[in-house]
Amino acid sequence: MSLLRILGRPMLASMFVAGGLSSLRSPHAVAPVAEPVVRPVADRVSVLPDRTEQLVRLNGAVQVAGGVLLGLGRCPRLSALALAATLVPTTLAAHRFWEAGESSDRAQQRIHFLKNLSMLGGLLITADDTGGAPSLLWRSRHAAQGLRHDAHVVRRSVRATAGPAAAVGGARAKLGL
């Protein structure tokens, strides 16, 4: 593993662990801000809890677990995807700069929105990072190419030996062997 991955993953994960712990400890502080985003999502997805505080806690738990896993380098691609999934509703709920009244508040919320958008980009890059190892897609394509090559070799060898084998078989049949 490269030094950049060893240092970068915990740095990226730290924000999620801290924010997730905050949401787990005091969901009531975040719930009013999250309500405009939580309600439409909870209405469409039946498996999610109905109460906003429960969804805030669930989001926080995923952020803590994903952040710890990402920081430790365990299942980094999956944990980055999980963190990205939690970041979208968090950003849409907490940093609605287009609804801010004062220009200073609007500018501050825009900065936080763009910061979260940048973190989302980093998470997506992390989710795509194979750590220098070939991806599953590459491995499957490579294996399929190898199988096609082997099938071609078998087909050529069968064609090359089928004619002489048929001739020998025909000669043996005529001779009664």
JSON list of C-alpha atoms in Angstrom, two decimals:
[
{"chain": "A", "resi": 1, "resn": "MET", "atom": "CA", "xyz": [0.00, 0.00, 0.00]},
{"chain": "A", "resi": 2, "resn": "SER", "atom": "CA", "xyz": [1.33, 3.42, -0.87]},
{"chain": "A", "resi": 3, "resn": "LEU", "atom": "CA", "xyz": [2.13, 6.11, 1.67]},
{"chain": "A", "resi": 4, "resn": "LEU", "atom": "CA", "xyz": [-0.54, 8.35, 0.14]},
{"chain": "A", "resi": 5, "resn": "ARG", "atom": "CA", "xyz": [-3.23, 5.76, 0.84]},
{"chain": "A", "resi": 6, "resn": "ILE", "atom": "CA", "xyz": [-1.93, 5.13, 4.36]},
{"chain": "A", "resi": 7, "resn": "LEU", "atom": "CA", "xyz": [-2.10, 8.84, 5.19]},
{"chain": "A", "resi": 8, "resn": "GLY", "atom": "CA", "xyz": [-5.02, 9.92, 2.99]},
{"chain": "A", "resi": 9, "resn": "ARG", "atom": "CA", "xyz": [-7.68, 7.42, 4.02]},
{"chain": "A", "resi": 10, "resn": "PRO", "atom": "CA", "xyz": [-7.65, 8.30, 7.74]},
{"chain": "A", "resi": 11, "resn": "MET", "atom": "CA", "xyz": [-7.63, 11.99, 6.86]},
{"chain": "A", "resi": 12, "resn": "LEU", "atom": "CA", "xyz": [-10.68, 11.56, 4.68]},
{"chain": "A", "resi": 13, "resn": "ALA", "atom": "CA", "xyz": [-12.37, 9.34, 7.27]},
{"chain": "A", "resi": 14, "resn": "SER", "atom": "CA", "xyz": [-11.79, 11.65, 10.25]},
{"chain": "A", "resi": 15, "resn": "MET", "atom": "CA", "xyz": [-14.59, 14.05, 9.30]},
{"chain": "A", "resi": 16, "resn": "PHE", "atom": "CA", "xyz": [-17.10, 11.20, 9.11]},
{"chain": "A", "resi": 17, "resn": "VAL", "atom": "CA", "xyz": [-16.11, 9.65, 12.42]},
{"chain": "A", "resi": 18, "resn": "ALA", "atom": "CA", "xyz": [-16.40, 13.01, 14.20]},
{"chain": "A", "resi": 19, "resn": "GLY", "atom": "CA", "xyz": [-19.67, 13.96, 12.51]},
{"chain": "A", "resi": 20, "resn": "GLY", "atom": "CA", "xyz": [-21.14, 10.49, 12.98]},
{"chain": "A", "resi": 21, "resn": "LEU", "atom": "CA", "xyz": [-20.33, 10.46, 16.69]},
{"chain": "A", "resi": 22, "resn": "SER", "atom": "CA", "xyz": [-21.99, 13.84, 17.03]},
{"chain": "A", "resi": 23, "resn": "SER", "atom": "CA", "xyz": [-25.13, 12.55, 15.29]},
{"chain": "A", "resi": 24, "resn": "LEU", "atom": "CA", "xyz": [-25.17, 9.43, 17.46]},
{"chain": "A", "resi": 25, "resn": "ARG", "atom": "CA", "xyz": [-24.79, 11.37, 20.70]},
{"chain": "A", "resi": 26, "resn": "SER", "atom": "CA", "xyz": [-27.30, 14.14, 20.04]},
{"chain": "A", "resi": 27, "resn": "PRO", "atom": "CA", "xyz": [-29.61, 13.41, 17.12]},
{"chain": "A", "resi": 28, "resn": "HIS", "atom": "CA", "xyz": [-32.13, 15.91, 18.46]},
{"chain": "A", "resi": 29, "resn": "ALA", "atom": "CA", "xyz": [-29.73, 18.75, 17.59]},
{"chain": "A", "resi": 30, "resn": "VAL", "atom": "CA", "xyz": [-29.57, 17.68, 13.94]},
{"chain": "A", "resi": 31, "resn": "ALA", "atom": "CA", "xyz": [-33.14, 16.43, 13.47]},
{"chain": "A", "resi": 32, "resn": "PRO", "atom": "CA", "xyz": [-34.83, 19.79, 12.74]},
{"chain": "A", "resi": 33, "resn": "VAL", "atom": "CA", "xyz": [-32.32, 20.58, 10.01]},
{"chain": "A", "resi": 34, "resn": "ALA", "atom": "CA", "xyz": [-32.58, 17.06, 8.56]},
{"chain": "A", "resi": 35, "resn": "GLU", "atom": "CA", "xyz": [-36.39, 16.96, 8.50]},
{"chain": "A", "resi": 36, "resn": "PRO", "atom": "CA", "xyz": [-36.88, 18.47, 4.99]},
{"chain": "A", "resi": 37, "resn": "VAL", "atom": "CA", "xyz": [-34.69, 15.78, 3.45]},
{"chain": "A", "resi": 38, "resn": "VAL", "atom": "CA", "xyz": [-35.56, 12.88, 5.76]},
{"chain": "A", "resi": 39, "resn": "ARG", "atom": "CA", "xyz": [-39.32, 13.03, 5.33]},
{"chain": "A", "resi": 40, "resn": "PRO", "atom": "CA", "xyz": [-39.45, 12.53, 1.52]},
{"chain": "A", "resi": 41, "resn": "VAL", "atom": "CA", "xyz": [-36.82, 9.76, 1.68]},
{"chain": "A", "resi": 42, "resn": "ALA", "atom": "CA", "xyz": [-38.53, 7.95, 4.58]},
{"chain": "A", "resi": 43, "resn": "ASP", "atom": "CA", "xyz": [-41.89, 8.14, 2.77]},
{"chain": "A", "resi": 44, "resn": "ARG", "atom": "CA", "xyz": [-40.43, 6.47, -0.34]},
{"chain": "A", "resi": 45, "resn": "VAL", "atom": "CA", "xyz": [-38.25, 3.83, 1.36]},
{"chain": "A", "resi": 46, "resn": "SER", "atom": "CA", "xyz": [-40.40, 1.70, 3.64]},
{"chain": "A", "resi": 47, "resn": "VAL", "atom": "CA", "xyz": [-37.55, -0.11, 5.44]},
{"chain": "A", "resi": 48, "resn": "LEU", "atom": "CA", "xyz": [-36.23, 3.12, 6.97]},
{"chain": "A", "resi": 49, "resn": "PRO", "atom": "CA", "xyz": [-37.40, 4.21, 10.44]},
{"chain": "A", "resi": 50, "resn": "ASP", "atom": "CA", "xyz": [-40.19, 6.80, 10.60]},
{"chain": "A", "resi": 51, "resn": "ARG", "atom": "CA", "xyz": [-38.68, 9.11, 13.21]},
{"chain": "A", "resi": 52, "resn": "THR", "atom": "CA", "xyz": [-36.14, 11.66, 12.07]},
{"chain": "A", "resi": 53, "resn": "GLU", "atom": "CA", "xyz": [-33.98, 11.14, 15.16]},
{"chain": "A", "resi": 54, "resn": "GLN", "atom": "CA", "xyz": [-33.68, 7.44, 14.36]},
{"chain": "A", "resi": 55, "resn": "LEU", "atom": "CA", "xyz": [-32.61, 8.16, 10.79]},
{"chain": "A", "resi": 56, "resn": "VAL", "atom": "CA", "xyz": [-30.07, 10.71, 12.01]},
{"chain": "A", "resi": 57, "resn": "ARG", "atom": "CA", "xyz": [-28.66, 8.08, 14.39]},
{"chain": "A", "resi": 58, "resn": "LEU", "atom": "CA", "xyz": [-28.60, 5.47, 11.61]},
{"chain": "A", "resi": 59, "resn": "ASN", "atom": "CA", "xyz": [-26.78, 7.92, 9.33]},
{"chain": "A", "resi": 60, "resn": "GLY", "atom": "CA", "xyz": [-24.32, 8.66, 12.14]},
{"chain": "A", "resi": 61, "resn": "ALA", "atom": "CA", "xyz": [-23.74, 4.97, 12.81]},
{"chain": "A", "resi": 62, "resn": "VAL", "atom": "CA", "xyz": [-23.00, 4.32, 9.13]},
{"chain": "A", "resi": 63, "resn": "GLN", "atom": "CA", "xyz": [-20.62, 7.29, 9.12]},
{"chain": "A", "resi": 64, "resn": "VAL", "atom": "CA", "xyz": [-18.76, 6.08, 12.20]},
{"chain": "A", "resi": 65, "resn": "ALA", "atom": "CA", "xyz": [-18.51, 2.49, 10.96]},
{"chain": "A", "resi": 66, "resn": "GLY", "atom": "CA", "xyz": [-17.58, 3.52, 7.42]},
{"chain": "A", "resi": 67, "resn": "GLY", "atom": "CA", "xyz": [-15.10, 6.11, 8.68]},
{"chain": "A", "resi": 68, "resn": "VAL", "atom": "CA", "xyz": [-13.36, 3.65, 11.00]},
{"chain": "A", "resi": 69, "resn": "LEU", "atom": "CA", "xyz": [-13.18, 0.99, 8.28]},
{"chain": "A", "resi": 70, "resn": "LEU", "atom": "CA", "xyz": [-11.88, 3.50, 5.74]},
{"chain": "A", "resi": 71, "resn": "GLY", "atom": "CA", "xyz": [-9.35, 4.91, 8.20]},
{"chain": "A", "resi": 72, "resn": "LEU", "atom": "CA", "xyz": [-8.04, 1.44, 8.98]},
{"chain": "A", "resi": 73, "resn": "GLY", "atom": "CA", "xyz": [-7.94, 0.48, 5.30]},
{"chain": "A", "resi": 74, "resn": "ARG", "atom": "CA", "xyz": [-10.47, -2.37, 5.79]},
{"chain": "A", "resi": 75, "resn": "CYS", "atom": "CA", "xyz": [-12.94, -2.71, 2.92]},
{"chain": "A", "resi": 76, "resn": "PRO", "atom": "CA", "xyz": [-11.99, 0.79, 1.74]},
{"chain": "A", "resi": 77, "resn": "ARG", "atom": "CA", "xyz": [-14.01, 0.68, -1.47]},
{"chain": "A", "resi": 78, "resn": "LEU", "atom": "CA", "xyz": [-17.21, -0.47, 0.21]},
{"chain": "A", "resi": 79, "resn": "SER", "atom": "CA", "xyz": [-16.81, 1.91, 3.14]},
{"chain": "A", "resi": 80, "resn": "ALA", "atom": "CA", "xyz": [-16.15, 4.83, 0.77]},
{"chain": "A", "resi": 81, "resn": "LEU", "atom": "CA", "xyz": [-19.38, 4.02, -1.09]},
{"chain": "A", "resi": 82, "resn": "ALA", "atom": "CA", "xyz": [-21.30, 3.83, 2.20]},
{"chain": "A", "resi": 83, "resn": "LEU", "atom": "CA", "xyz": [-19.88, 7.18, 3.29]},
{"chain": "A", "resi": 84, "resn": "ALA", "atom": "CA", "xyz": [-20.73, 8.72, -0.08]},
{"chain": "A", "resi": 85, "resn": "ALA", "atom": "CA", "xyz": [-24.30, 7.49, 0.31]},
{"chain": "A", "resi": 86, "resn": "THR", "atom": "CA", "xyz": [-24.58, 9.19, 3.71]},
{"chain": "A", "resi": 87, "resn": "LEU", "atom": "CA", "xyz": [-22.92, 12.37, 2.55]},
{"chain": "A", "resi": 88, "resn": "VAL", "atom": "CA", "xyz": [-25.55, 13.22, -0.07]},
{"chain": "A", "resi": 89, "resn": "PRO", "atom": "CA", "xyz": [-28.54, 13.59, 2.29]},
{"chain": "A", "resi": 90, "resn": "THR", "atom": "CA", "xyz": [-26.33, 15.18, 4.95]},
{"chain": "A", "resi": 91, "resn": "THR", "atom": "CA", "xyz": [-25.21, 17.85, 2.50]},
{"chain": "A", "resi": 92, "resn": "LEU", "atom": "CA", "xyz": [-28.68, 18.46, 1.12]},
{"chain": "A", "resi": 93, "resn": "ALA", "atom": "CA", "xyz": [-30.12, 18.82, 4.62]},
{"chain": "A", "resi": 94, "resn": "ALA", "atom": "CA", "xyz": [-27.42, 20.82, 6.39]},
{"chain": "A", "resi": 95, "resn": "HIS", "atom": "CA", "xyz": [-26.06, 23.13, 3.70]},
{"chain": "A", "resi": 96, "resn": "ARG", "atom": "CA", "xyz": [-29.03, 24.51, 1.78]},
{"chain": "A", "resi": 97, "resn": "PHE", "atom": "CA", "xyz": [-27.27, 27.72, 0.74]},
{"chain": "A", "resi": 98, "resn": "TRP", "atom": "CA", "xyz": [-30.00, 28.53, -1.78]},
{"chain": "A", "resi": 99, "resn": "GLU", "atom": "CA", "xyz": [-32.45, 28.99, 1.12]},
{"chain": "A", "resi": 100, "resn": "ALA", "atom": "CA", "xyz": [-30.17, 31.14, 3.29]},
{"chain": "A", "resi": 101, "resn": "GLY", "atom": "CA", "xyz": [-31.41, 34.68, 3.90]},
{"chain": "A", "resi": 102, "resn": "GLU", "atom": "CA", "xyz": [-28.31, 36.77, 4.59]},
{"chain": "A", "resi": 103, "resn": "SER", "atom": "CA", "xyz": [-25.50, 36.94, 2.07]},
{"chain": "A", "resi": 104, "resn": "SER", "atom": "CA", "xyz": [-22.86, 36.06, 4.70]},
{"chain": "A", "resi": 105, "resn": "ASP", "atom": "CA", "xyz": [-24.85, 33.00, 5.78]},
{"chain": "A", "resi": 106, "resn": "ARG", "atom": "CA", "xyz": [-25.42, 32.07, 2.15]},
{"chain": "A", "resi": 107, "resn": "ALA", "atom": "CA", "xyz": [-21.67, 32.32, 1.44]},
{"chain": "A", "resi": 108, "resn": "GLN", "atom": "CA", "xyz": [-20.82, 30.19, 4.50]},
{"chain": "A", "resi": 109, "resn": "GLN", "atom": "CA", "xyz": [-23.34, 27.52, 3.55]},
{"chain": "A", "resi": 110, "resn": "ARG", "atom": "CA", "xyz": [-22.08, 27.52, -0.05]},
{"chain": "A", "resi": 111, "resn": "ILE", "atom": "CA", "xyz": [-18.54, 26.91, 1.21]},
{"chain": "A", "resi": 112, "resn": "HIS", "atom": "CA", "xyz": [-19.71, 23.96, 3.33]},
{"chain": "A", "resi": 113, "resn": "PHE", "atom": "CA", "xyz": [-21.77, 22.63, 0.43]},
{"chain": "A", "resi": 114, "resn": "LEU", "atom": "CA", "xyz": [-18.75, 22.76, -1.90]},
{"chain": "A", "resi": 115, "resn": "LYS", "atom": "CA", "xyz": [-16.53, 21.22, 0.80]},
{"chain": "A", "resi": 116, "resn": "ASN", "atom": "CA", "xyz": [-18.93, 18.28, 1.06]},
{"chain": "A", "resi": 117, "resn": "LEU", "atom": "CA", "xyz": [-19.08, 18.05, -2.71]},
{"chain": "A", "resi": 118, "resn": "SER", "atom": "CA", "xyz": [-15.27, 17.83, -2.75]},
{"chain": "A", "resi": 119, "resn": "MET", "atom": "CA", "xyz": [-15.35, 15.13, -0.08]},
{"chain": "A", "resi": 120, "resn": "LEU", "atom": "CA", "xyz": [-17.90, 13.24, -2.19]},
{"chain": "A", "resi": 121, "resn": "GLY", "atom": "CA", "xyz": [-15.46, 13.39, -5.10]},
{"chain": "A", "resi": 122, "resn": "GLY", "atom": "CA", "xyz": [-12.68, 12.04, -2.89]},
{"chain": "A", "resi": 123, "resn": "LEU", "atom": "CA", "xyz": [-14.93, 9.22, -1.70]},
{"chain": "A", "resi": 124, "resn": "LEU", "atom": "CA", "xyz": [-15.86, 8.29, -5.26]},
{"chain": "A", "resi": 125, "resn": "ILE", "atom": "CA", "xyz": [-12.19, 8.20, -6.24]},
{"chain": "A", "resi": 126, "resn": "THR", "atom": "CA", "xyz": [-11.49, 6.05, -3.17]},
{"chain": "A", "resi": 127, "resn": "ALA", "atom": "CA", "xyz": [-14.35, 3.72, -4.09]},
{"chain": "A", "resi": 128, "resn": "ASP", "atom": "CA", "xyz": [-12.78, 3.24, -7.51]},
{"chain": "A", "resi": 129, "resn": "ASP", "atom": "CA", "xyz": [-9.22, 2.79, -6.19]},
{"chain": "A", "resi": 130, "resn": "THR", "atom": "CA", "xyz": [-8.08, -0.81, -6.39]},
{"chain": "A", "resi": 131, "resn": "GLY", "atom": "CA", "xyz": [-4.87, -0.17, -4.47]},
{"chain": "A", "resi": 132, "resn": "GLY", "atom": "CA", "xyz": [-2.70, -1.11, -7.42]},
{"chain": "A", "resi": 133, "resn": "ALA", "atom": "CA", "xyz": [-4.33, -4.53, -7.79]},
{"chain": "A", "resi": 134, "resn": "PRO", "atom": "CA", "xyz": [-6.38, -5.35, -10.85]},
{"chain": "A", "resi": 135, "resn": "SER", "atom": "CA", "xyz": [-10.09, -4.74, -10.44]},
{"chain": "A", "resi": 136, "resn": "LEU", "atom": "CA", "xyz": [-12.65, -7.53, -10.57]},
{"chain": "A", "resi": 137, "resn": "LEU", "atom": "CA", "xyz": [-13.79, -6.25, -13.95]},
{"chain": "A", "resi": 138, "resn": "TRP", "atom": "CA", "xyz": [-10.24, -6.44, -15.35]},
{"chain": "A", "resi": 139, "resn": "ARG", "atom": "CA", "xyz": [-9.73, -9.91, -13.86]},
{"chain": "A", "resi": 140, "resn": "SER", "atom": "CA", "xyz": [-12.98, -11.20, -15.36]},
{"chain": "A", "resi": 141, "resn": "ARG", "atom": "CA", "xyz": [-12.18, -9.74, -18.78]},
{"chain": "A", "resi": 142, "resn": "HIS", "atom": "CA", "xyz": [-8.67, -11.18, -18.60]},
{"chain": "A", "resi": 143, "resn": "ALA", "atom": "CA", "xyz": [-10.00, -14.62, -17.59]},
{"chain": "A", "resi": 144, "resn": "ALA", "atom": "CA", "xyz": [-12.58, -14.52, -20.41]},
{"chain": "A", "resi": 145, "resn": "GLN", "atom": "CA", "xyz": [-9.85, -13.62, -22.90]},
{"chain": "A", "resi": 146, "resn": "GLY", "atom": "CA", "xyz": [-7.76, -16.54, -21.64]},
{"chain": "A", "resi": 147, "resn": "LEU", "atom": "CA", "xyz": [-10.72, -18.92, -22.01]},
{"chain": "A", "resi": 148, "resn": "ARG", "atom": "CA", "xyz": [-11.36, -17.70, -25.56]},
{"chain": "A", "resi": 149, "resn": "HIS", "atom": "CA", "xyz": [-7.70, -18.29, -26.39]},
{"chain": "A", "resi": 150, "resn": "ASP", "atom": "CA", "xyz": [-7.78, -21.80, -24.90]},
{"chain": "A", "resi": 151, "resn": "ALA", "atom": "CA", "xyz": [-10.97, -22.61, -26.82]},
{"chain": "A", "resi": 152, "resn": "HIS", "atom": "CA", "xyz": [-9.35, -21.43, -30.04]},
{"chain": "A", "resi": 153, "resn": "VAL", "atom": "CA", "xyz": [-6.28, -23.63, -29.42]},
{"chain": "A", "resi": 154, "resn": "VAL", "atom": "CA", "xyz": [-8.51, -26.66, -28.71]},
{"chain": "A", "resi": 155, "resn": "ARG", "atom": "CA", "xyz": [-10.57, -26.01, -31.83]},
{"chain": "A", "resi": 156, "resn": "ARG", "atom": "CA", "xyz": [-7.43, -25.75, -33.99]},
{"chain": "A", "resi": 157, "resn": "SER", "atom": "CA", "xyz": [-5.93, -28.93, -32.52]},
{"chain": "A", "resi": 158, "resn": "VAL", "atom": "CA", "xyz": [-9.20, -30.83, -33.04]},
{"chain": "A", "resi": 159, "resn": "ARG", "atom": "CA", "xyz": [-9.36, -29.65, -36.64]},
{"chain": "A", "resi": 160, "resn": "ALA", "atom": "CA", "xyz": [-5.71, -30.56, -37.20]},
{"chain": "A", "resi": 161, "resn": "THR", "atom": "CA", "xyz": [-6.08, -34.07, -35.80]},
{"chain": "A", "resi": 162, "resn": "ALA", "atom": "CA", "xyz": [-9.63, -34.85, -36.96]},
{"chain": "A", "resi": 163, "resn": "GLY", "atom": "CA", "xyz": [-8.69, -35.43, -40.61]},
{"chain": "A", "resi": 164, "resn": "PRO", "atom": "CA", "xyz": [-5.84, -37.89, -39.97]},
{"chain": "A", "resi": 165, "resn": "ALA", "atom": "CA", "xyz": [-7.83, -39.65, -37.24]},
{"chain": "A", "resi": 166, "resn": "ALA", "atom": "CA", "xyz": [-10.80, -40.08, -39.58]},
{"chain": "A", "resi": 167, "resn": "ALA", "atom": "CA", "xyz": [-8.49, -41.46, -42.27]},
{"chain": "A", "resi": 168, "resn": "VAL", "atom": "CA", "xyz": [-6.94, -43.97, -39.85]},
{"chain": "A", "resi": 169, "resn": "GLY", "atom": "CA", "xyz": [-10.38, -44.96, -38.61]},
{"chain": "A", "resi": 170, "resn": "GLY", "atom": "CA", "xyz": [-11.65, -45.45, -42.16]},
{"chain": "A", "resi": 171, "resn": "ALA", "atom": "CA", "xyz": [-8.61, -47.53, -43.10]},
{"chain": "A", "resi": 172, "resn": "ARG", "atom": "CA", "xyz": [-9.02, -49.71, -40.02]},
{"chain": "A", "resi": 173, "resn": "ALA", "atom": "CA", "xyz": [-12.68, -50.24, -40.83]},
{"chain": "A", "resi": 174, "resn": "LYS", "atom": "CA", "xyz": [-11.86, -51.32, -44.38]},
{"chain": "A", "resi": 175, "resn": "LEU", "atom": "CA", "xyz": [-9.22, -53.69, -43.13]},
{"chain": "A", "resi": 176, "resn": "GLY", "atom": "CA", "xyz": [-11.60, -55.07, -40.52]},
{"chain": "A", "resi": 177, "resn": "LEU", "atom": "CA", "xyz": [-9.41, -54.27, -37.58]}
]
